[in-house]
Coordinates of C-alpha atoms and ligand atoms in Angstrom, one line a residue:
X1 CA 221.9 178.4 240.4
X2 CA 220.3 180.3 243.1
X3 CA 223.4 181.7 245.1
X4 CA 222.0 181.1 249.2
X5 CA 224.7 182.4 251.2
X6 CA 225.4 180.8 254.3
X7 CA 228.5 180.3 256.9
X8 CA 229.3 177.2 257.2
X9 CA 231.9 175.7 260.1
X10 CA 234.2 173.0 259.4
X11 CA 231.9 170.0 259.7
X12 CA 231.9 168.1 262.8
X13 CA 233.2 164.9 261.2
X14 CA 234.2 161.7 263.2
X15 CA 236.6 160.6 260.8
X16 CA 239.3 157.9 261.9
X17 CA 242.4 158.6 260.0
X18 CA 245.1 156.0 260.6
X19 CA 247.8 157.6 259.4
X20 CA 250.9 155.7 261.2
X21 CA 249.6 153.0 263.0
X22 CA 247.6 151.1 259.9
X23 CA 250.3 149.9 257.6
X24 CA 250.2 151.5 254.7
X25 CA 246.3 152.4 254.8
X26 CA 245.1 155.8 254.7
X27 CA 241.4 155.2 256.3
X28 CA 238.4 157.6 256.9
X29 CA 235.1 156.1 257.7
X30 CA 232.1 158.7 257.2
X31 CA 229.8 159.4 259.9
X32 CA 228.7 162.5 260.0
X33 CA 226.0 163.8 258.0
X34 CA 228.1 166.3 255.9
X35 CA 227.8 165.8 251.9
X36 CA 229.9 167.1 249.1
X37 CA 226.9 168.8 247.8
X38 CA 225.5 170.3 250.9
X39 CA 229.2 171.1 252.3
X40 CA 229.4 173.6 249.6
X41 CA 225.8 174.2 248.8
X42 CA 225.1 178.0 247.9
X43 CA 228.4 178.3 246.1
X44 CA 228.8 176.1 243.6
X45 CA 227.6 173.2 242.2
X46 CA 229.1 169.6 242.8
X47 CA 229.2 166.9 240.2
X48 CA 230.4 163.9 239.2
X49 CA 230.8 162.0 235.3
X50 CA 229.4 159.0 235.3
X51 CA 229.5 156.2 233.2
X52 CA 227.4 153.6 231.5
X53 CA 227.4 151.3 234.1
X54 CA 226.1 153.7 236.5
X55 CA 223.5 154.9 234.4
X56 CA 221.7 151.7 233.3
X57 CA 221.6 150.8 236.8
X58 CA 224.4 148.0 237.4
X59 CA 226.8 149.8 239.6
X60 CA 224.4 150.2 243.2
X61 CA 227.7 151.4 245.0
X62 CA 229.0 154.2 242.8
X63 CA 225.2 155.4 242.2
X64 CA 224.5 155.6 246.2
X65 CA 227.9 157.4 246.1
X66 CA 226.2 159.9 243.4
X67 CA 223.1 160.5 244.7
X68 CA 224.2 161.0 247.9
X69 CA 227.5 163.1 247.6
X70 CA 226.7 165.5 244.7
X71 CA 223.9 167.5 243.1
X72 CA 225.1 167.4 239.5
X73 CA 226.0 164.7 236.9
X74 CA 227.8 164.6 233.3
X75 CA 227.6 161.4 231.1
X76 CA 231.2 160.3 231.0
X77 CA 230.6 159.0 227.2
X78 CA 227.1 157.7 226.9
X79 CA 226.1 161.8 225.1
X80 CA 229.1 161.8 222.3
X81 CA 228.3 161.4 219.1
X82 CA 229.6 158.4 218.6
X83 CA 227.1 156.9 220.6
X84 CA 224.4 159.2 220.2
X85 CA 224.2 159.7 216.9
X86 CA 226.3 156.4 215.3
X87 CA 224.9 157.0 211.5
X88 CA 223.6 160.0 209.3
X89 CA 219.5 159.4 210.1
X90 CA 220.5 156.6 213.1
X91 CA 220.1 158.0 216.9
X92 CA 220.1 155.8 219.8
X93 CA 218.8 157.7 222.9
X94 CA 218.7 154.4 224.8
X95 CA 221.4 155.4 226.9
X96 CA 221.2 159.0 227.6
X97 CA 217.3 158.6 228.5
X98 CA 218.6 156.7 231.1
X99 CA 221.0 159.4 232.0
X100 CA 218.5 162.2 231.7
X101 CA 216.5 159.7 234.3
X102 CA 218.1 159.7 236.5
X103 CA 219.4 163.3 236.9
X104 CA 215.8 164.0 236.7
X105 CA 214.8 161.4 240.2
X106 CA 217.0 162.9 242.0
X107 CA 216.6 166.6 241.2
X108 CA 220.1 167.5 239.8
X109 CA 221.9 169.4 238.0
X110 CA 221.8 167.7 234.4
X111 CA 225.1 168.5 231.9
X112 CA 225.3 167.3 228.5
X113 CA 228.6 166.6 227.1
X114 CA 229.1 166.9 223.9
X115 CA 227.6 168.2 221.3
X116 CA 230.7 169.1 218.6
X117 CA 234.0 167.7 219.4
X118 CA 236.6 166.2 217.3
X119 CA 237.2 163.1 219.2
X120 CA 234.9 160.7 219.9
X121 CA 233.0 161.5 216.8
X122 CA 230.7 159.2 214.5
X123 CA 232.9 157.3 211.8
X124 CA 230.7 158.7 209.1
X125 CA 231.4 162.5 210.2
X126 CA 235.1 162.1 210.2
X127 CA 236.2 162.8 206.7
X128 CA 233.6 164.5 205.2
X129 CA 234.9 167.4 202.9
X130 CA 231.8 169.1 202.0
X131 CA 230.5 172.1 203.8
X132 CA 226.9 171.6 202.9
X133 CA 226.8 167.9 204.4
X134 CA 228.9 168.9 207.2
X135 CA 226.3 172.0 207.7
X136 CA 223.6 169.5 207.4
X137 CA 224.8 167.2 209.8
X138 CA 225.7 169.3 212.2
X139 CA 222.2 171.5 212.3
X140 CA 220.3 168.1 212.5
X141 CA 222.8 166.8 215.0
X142 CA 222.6 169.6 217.7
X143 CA 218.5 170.0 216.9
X144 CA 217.7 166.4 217.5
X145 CA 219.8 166.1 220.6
X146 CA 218.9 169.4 222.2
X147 CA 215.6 169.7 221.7
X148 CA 215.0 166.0 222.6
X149 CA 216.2 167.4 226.5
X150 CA 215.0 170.4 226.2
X151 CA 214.0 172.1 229.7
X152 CA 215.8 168.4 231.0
X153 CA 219.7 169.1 230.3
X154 CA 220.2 172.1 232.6
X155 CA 223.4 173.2 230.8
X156 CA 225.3 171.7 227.7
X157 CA 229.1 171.6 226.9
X158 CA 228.2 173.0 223.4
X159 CA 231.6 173.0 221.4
X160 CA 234.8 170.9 222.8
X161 CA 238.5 171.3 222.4
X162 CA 238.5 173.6 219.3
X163 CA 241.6 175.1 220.5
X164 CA 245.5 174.9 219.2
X165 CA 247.5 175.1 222.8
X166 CA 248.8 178.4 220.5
X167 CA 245.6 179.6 220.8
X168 CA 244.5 179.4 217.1
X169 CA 241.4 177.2 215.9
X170 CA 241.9 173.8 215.9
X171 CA 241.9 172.2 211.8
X172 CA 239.3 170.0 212.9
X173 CA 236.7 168.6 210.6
X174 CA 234.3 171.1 211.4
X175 CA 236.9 173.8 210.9
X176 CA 238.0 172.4 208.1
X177 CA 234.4 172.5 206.1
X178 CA 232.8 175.4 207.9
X179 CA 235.3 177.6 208.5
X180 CA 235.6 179.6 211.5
X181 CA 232.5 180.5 212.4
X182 CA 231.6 177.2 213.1
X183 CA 231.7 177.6 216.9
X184 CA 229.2 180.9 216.8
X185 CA 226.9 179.0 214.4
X186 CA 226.1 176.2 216.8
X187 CA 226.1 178.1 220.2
X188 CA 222.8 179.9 217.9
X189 CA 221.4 176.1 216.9
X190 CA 221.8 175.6 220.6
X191 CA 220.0 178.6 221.6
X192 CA 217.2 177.9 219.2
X193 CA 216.7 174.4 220.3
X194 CA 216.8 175.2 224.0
X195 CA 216.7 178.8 224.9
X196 CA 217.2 178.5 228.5
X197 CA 220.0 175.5 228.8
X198 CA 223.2 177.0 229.8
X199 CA 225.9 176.8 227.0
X200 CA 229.0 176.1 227.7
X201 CA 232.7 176.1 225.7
X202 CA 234.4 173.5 227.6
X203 CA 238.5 172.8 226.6
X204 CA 241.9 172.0 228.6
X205 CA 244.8 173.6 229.4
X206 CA 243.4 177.0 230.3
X207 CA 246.3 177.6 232.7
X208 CA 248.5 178.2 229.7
X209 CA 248.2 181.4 228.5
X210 CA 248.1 181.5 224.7
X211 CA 246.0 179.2 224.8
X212 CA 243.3 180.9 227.4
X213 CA 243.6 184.1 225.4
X214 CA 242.7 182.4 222.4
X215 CA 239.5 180.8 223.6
X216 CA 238.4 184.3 225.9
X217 CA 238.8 186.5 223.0
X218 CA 236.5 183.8 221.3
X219 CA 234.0 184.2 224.1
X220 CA 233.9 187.8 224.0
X221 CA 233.5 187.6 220.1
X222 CA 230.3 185.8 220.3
X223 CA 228.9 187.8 223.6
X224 CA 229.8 191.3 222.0
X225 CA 227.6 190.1 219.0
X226 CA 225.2 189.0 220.7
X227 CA 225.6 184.9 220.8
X228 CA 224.4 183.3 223.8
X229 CA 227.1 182.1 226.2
X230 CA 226.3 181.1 229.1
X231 CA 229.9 179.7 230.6
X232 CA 233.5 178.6 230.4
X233 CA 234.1 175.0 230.8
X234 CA 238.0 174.2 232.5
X235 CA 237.9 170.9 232.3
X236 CA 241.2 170.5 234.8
X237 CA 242.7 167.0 233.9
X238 CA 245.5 168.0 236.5
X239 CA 248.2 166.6 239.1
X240 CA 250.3 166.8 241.9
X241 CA 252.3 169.7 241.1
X242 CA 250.8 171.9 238.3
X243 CA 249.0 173.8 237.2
X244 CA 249.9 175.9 240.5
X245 CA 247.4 177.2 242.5
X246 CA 248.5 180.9 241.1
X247 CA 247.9 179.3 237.6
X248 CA 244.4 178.5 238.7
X249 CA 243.1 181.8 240.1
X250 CA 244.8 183.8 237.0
X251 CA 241.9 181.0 235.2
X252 CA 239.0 182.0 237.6
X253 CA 240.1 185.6 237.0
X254 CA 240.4 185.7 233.3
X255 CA 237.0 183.7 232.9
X256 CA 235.5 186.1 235.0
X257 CA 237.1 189.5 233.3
X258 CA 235.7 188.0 230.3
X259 CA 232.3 188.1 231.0
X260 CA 231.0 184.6 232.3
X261 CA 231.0 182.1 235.2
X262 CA 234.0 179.6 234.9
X263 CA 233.0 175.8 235.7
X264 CA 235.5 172.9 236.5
X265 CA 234.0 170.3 234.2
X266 CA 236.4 167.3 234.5
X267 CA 238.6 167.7 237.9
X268 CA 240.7 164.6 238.5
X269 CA 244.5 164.4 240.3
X270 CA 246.9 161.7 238.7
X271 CA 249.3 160.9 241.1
X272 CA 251.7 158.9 238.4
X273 CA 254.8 160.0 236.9
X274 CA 254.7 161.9 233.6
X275 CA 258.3 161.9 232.7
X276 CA 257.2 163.0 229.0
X277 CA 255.7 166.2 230.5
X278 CA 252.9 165.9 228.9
X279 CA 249.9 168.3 229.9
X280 CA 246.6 168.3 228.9
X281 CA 243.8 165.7 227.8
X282 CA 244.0 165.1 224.4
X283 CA 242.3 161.3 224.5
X284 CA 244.2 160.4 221.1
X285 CA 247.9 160.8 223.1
X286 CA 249.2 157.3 223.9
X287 CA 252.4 156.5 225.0
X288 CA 252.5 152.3 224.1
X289 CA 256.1 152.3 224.8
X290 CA 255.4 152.9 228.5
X291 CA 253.0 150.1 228.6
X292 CA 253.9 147.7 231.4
X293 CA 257.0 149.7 232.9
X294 CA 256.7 149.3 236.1
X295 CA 258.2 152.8 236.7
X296 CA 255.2 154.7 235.0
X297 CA 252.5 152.6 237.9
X298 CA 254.7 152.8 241.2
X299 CA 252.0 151.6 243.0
X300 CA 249.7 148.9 241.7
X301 CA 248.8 147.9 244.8
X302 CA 248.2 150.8 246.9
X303 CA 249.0 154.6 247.4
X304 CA 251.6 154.7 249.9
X305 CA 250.6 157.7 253.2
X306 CA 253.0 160.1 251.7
X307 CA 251.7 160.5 248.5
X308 CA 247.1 160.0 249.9
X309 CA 248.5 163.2 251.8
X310 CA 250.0 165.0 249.3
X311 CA 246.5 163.9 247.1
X312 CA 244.6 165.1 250.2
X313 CA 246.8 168.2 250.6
X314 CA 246.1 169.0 246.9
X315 CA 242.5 168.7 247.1
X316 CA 242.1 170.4 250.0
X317 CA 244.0 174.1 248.2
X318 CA 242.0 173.7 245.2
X319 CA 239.0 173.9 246.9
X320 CA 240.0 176.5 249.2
X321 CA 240.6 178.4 246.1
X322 CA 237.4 177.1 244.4
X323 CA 235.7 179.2 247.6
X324 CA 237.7 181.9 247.9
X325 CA 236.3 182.5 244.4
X326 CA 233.0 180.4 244.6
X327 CA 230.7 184.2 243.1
X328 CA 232.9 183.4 239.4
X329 CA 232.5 179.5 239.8
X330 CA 229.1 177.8 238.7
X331 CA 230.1 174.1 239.4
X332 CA 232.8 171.9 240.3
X333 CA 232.5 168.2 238.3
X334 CA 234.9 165.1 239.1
X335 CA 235.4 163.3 235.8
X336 CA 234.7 159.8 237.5
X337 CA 233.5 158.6 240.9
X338 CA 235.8 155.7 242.2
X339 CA 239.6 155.2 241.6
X340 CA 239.2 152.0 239.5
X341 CA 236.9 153.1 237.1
X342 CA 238.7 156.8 236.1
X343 CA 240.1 156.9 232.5
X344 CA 243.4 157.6 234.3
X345 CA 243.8 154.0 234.4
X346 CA 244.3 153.9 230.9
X347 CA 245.0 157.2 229.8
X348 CA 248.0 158.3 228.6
X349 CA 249.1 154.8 229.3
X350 CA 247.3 151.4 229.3
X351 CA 246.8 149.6 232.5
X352 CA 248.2 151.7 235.1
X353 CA 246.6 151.9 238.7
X354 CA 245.9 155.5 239.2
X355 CA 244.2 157.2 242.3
X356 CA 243.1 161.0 240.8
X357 CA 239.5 161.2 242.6
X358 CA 237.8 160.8 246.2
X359 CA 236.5 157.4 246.6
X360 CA 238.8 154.5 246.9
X361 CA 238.5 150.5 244.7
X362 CA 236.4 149.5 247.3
X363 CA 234.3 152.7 247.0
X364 CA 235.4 154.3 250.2
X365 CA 235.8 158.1 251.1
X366 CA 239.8 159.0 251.3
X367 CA 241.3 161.4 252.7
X368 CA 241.0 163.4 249.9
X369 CA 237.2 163.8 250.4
X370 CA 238.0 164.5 254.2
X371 CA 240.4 167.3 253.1
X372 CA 238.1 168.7 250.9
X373 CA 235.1 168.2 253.7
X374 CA 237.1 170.5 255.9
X375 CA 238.0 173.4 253.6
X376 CA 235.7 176.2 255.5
X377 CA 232.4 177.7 253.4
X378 CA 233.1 181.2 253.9
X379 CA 229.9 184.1 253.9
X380 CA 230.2 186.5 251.2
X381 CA 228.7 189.0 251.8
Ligands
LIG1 C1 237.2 160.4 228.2 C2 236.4 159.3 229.0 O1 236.6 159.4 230.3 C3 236.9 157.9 228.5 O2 236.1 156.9 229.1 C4 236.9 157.8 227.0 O3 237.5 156.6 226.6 C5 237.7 159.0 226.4 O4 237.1 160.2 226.8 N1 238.2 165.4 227.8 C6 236.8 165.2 227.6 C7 236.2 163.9 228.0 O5 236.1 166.2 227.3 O6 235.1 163.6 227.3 C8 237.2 162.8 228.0 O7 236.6 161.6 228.5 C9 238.4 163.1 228.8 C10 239.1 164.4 228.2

């Protein structure tokens, strides 16, 4: 990304925020002319995931809400292999042509997610106990989708979640019939099949520190022998509370001592109770028993003011943070546009009402895209 420095004041924005006299509504109507993207252009790029809907064209409001607001885009699930690549010689590229589209129209930043994760995966891939067919699969696999984009895809989350929270390898099927080299092998079929995409090792949990270790001394592994990578995905599935904001900058500052830009691939806020502690975004994780307690979805019909500022509050230090260190960051991705459609809704428990990301169920800005609107752009240099 070309790095354009620039100051930038807080952006004159005529915002009405009913705060006490509107119920229990939070309101801010845009008028101004400020964007995500352009708010923070120069330092970082900003993206959103988006999902099928979007892509094939059926969801007018969210994709206005794209287009205009950010510069980058991730398929949500519409690049897994599942999808992509459902049987040994069977690709559909239906989808994702779409996806690649439309990042194209609109000149942005184009991510593919994922080439080799454990979740998600084809049904034919999952127990294979083979390494030649898993090899096999794999090379043919990360060739046919890469080179099918290639000079498209600006930058592609190359491996996934191959990380214990202990920081050994996960004992995933790839592990499990390639061994651990797996992960330096197909950053190289990457490379081969696109030389100038960005590749990225994208995971969660990075503020714990096993864990982060684990994964950087992988990274410098592969750059000290001379692998292309081009980038640390954090793919910060967070809330409220944690990680803290000191948690986060030890991230940026770790990803950085270790040689490459960090990105925040997957940014999303719950605001619901997790009374299991549970951290991290394993998808597989689902707590059934919880399903239709009221106590786990406080507010099904709306977020009370308290809690939109405590959301906006939130929002609002990350990014400060996010700018304070925009030279180590190379884009900042929501996972999901509008409240209704995140996976929050249903992840780790079925049919909650969540409110983790910056437009609202009827696809309006909340305060939590004012906050963030008014965190200053500072001039480095
Ligand atoms: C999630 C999607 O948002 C859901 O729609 C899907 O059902 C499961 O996967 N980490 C990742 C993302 O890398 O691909 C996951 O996306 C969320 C956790």
């Amino acid at each position: 990304m070309k790095r354009i420095k620039k100051i930038s004041y807080i952006s004159i924005v005529s915002a009405i925020i009913c705060t006490i006299g509107c119920a229990n509504t939070v309101l801010v109507s845009k008028t101004n002319n400020s964007t995500l993207a352009t708010h923070f252009k120069g330092l970082f790029h900003l993206g959103a995931a988006i999902n099928e809907e979007i892509i094939l064209g059926n969801d007018q409001k969210s994709e206005n809400i794209v287009t205009s607001e950010f510069n980058s885009i991730t398929p949500e699930n519409s690049l897994k292999w599942m999808f992509i690549h459902p049987k040994p010689n069977t690709f559909d590229f239906n989808t994702a042509d779409r996806y690649v589209e439309l990042g194209l129209k609109n000149d942005m930043y184009i991510v593919g997610h994922a080439l080799v994760w454990h979740n998600q995966l084809a049904d034919f891939m999952q127990n294979i106990d083979n390494a030649v067919e898993m090899q096999e699969y794999v090379t043919n696999h990360v060739n046919t989708v890469v080179s099918r984009y290639r000079g498209k895809i600006d930058a592609w989350d190359v491996v996934n979640e191959a990380f214990n929270e202990d920081g050994t390898l996960r004992k995933s099927v790839f592990f499990h019939n390639l061994g651990e080299n797996y992960i330096s092998d197909v950053f190289k079929l990457a490379e081969k099949a696109d030389p100038e995409a960005n590749l990225i090792y994208n995971d969660y949990n990075f503020y714990k520190q096993e864990k982060r270790a684990g994964i950087l001394n992988m990274v410098k592994k592969l750059k000290s022998s001379g692998v292309k990578i081009d980038g640390v995905g954090v793919q910060a599935h967070w809330d409220l509370a944690s990680p803290s904001l000191d948690q986060i900058e030890q991230i940026i500052l770790d990803v950085h001592a270790a040689g490459v830009p960090v990105s925040f691939t997957e940014l999303d806020i719950s605001v619901l109770p997790n009374p299991w502690e549970m951290v991290g975004a394993e998808v597989t994780q689902n707590f059934s028993q919880f399903e239709g307690d009221s106590k786990m979805s406080p507010y099904p019909n709306q977020l009370p003011n308290k809690v939109q500022k405590q959301l906006a509050k939130r929002y609002h230090d990350i990014f400060q943070l996010f700018v304070k260190h925009s030279d180590k960051i190379e884009r900042v991705t929501f996972w999901g546009v509008m409240d209704k459609h995140s996976w929050l809704n249903d992840w780790p428990i079925k049919g909650r009402t969540n409110y983790p990301l910056l437009f609202d169920r009827n696809y309006n800005p909340k305060l939590a895209y004012q906050s963030i609107l008014e965190v200053e752009t500072k001039q480095q240099n």
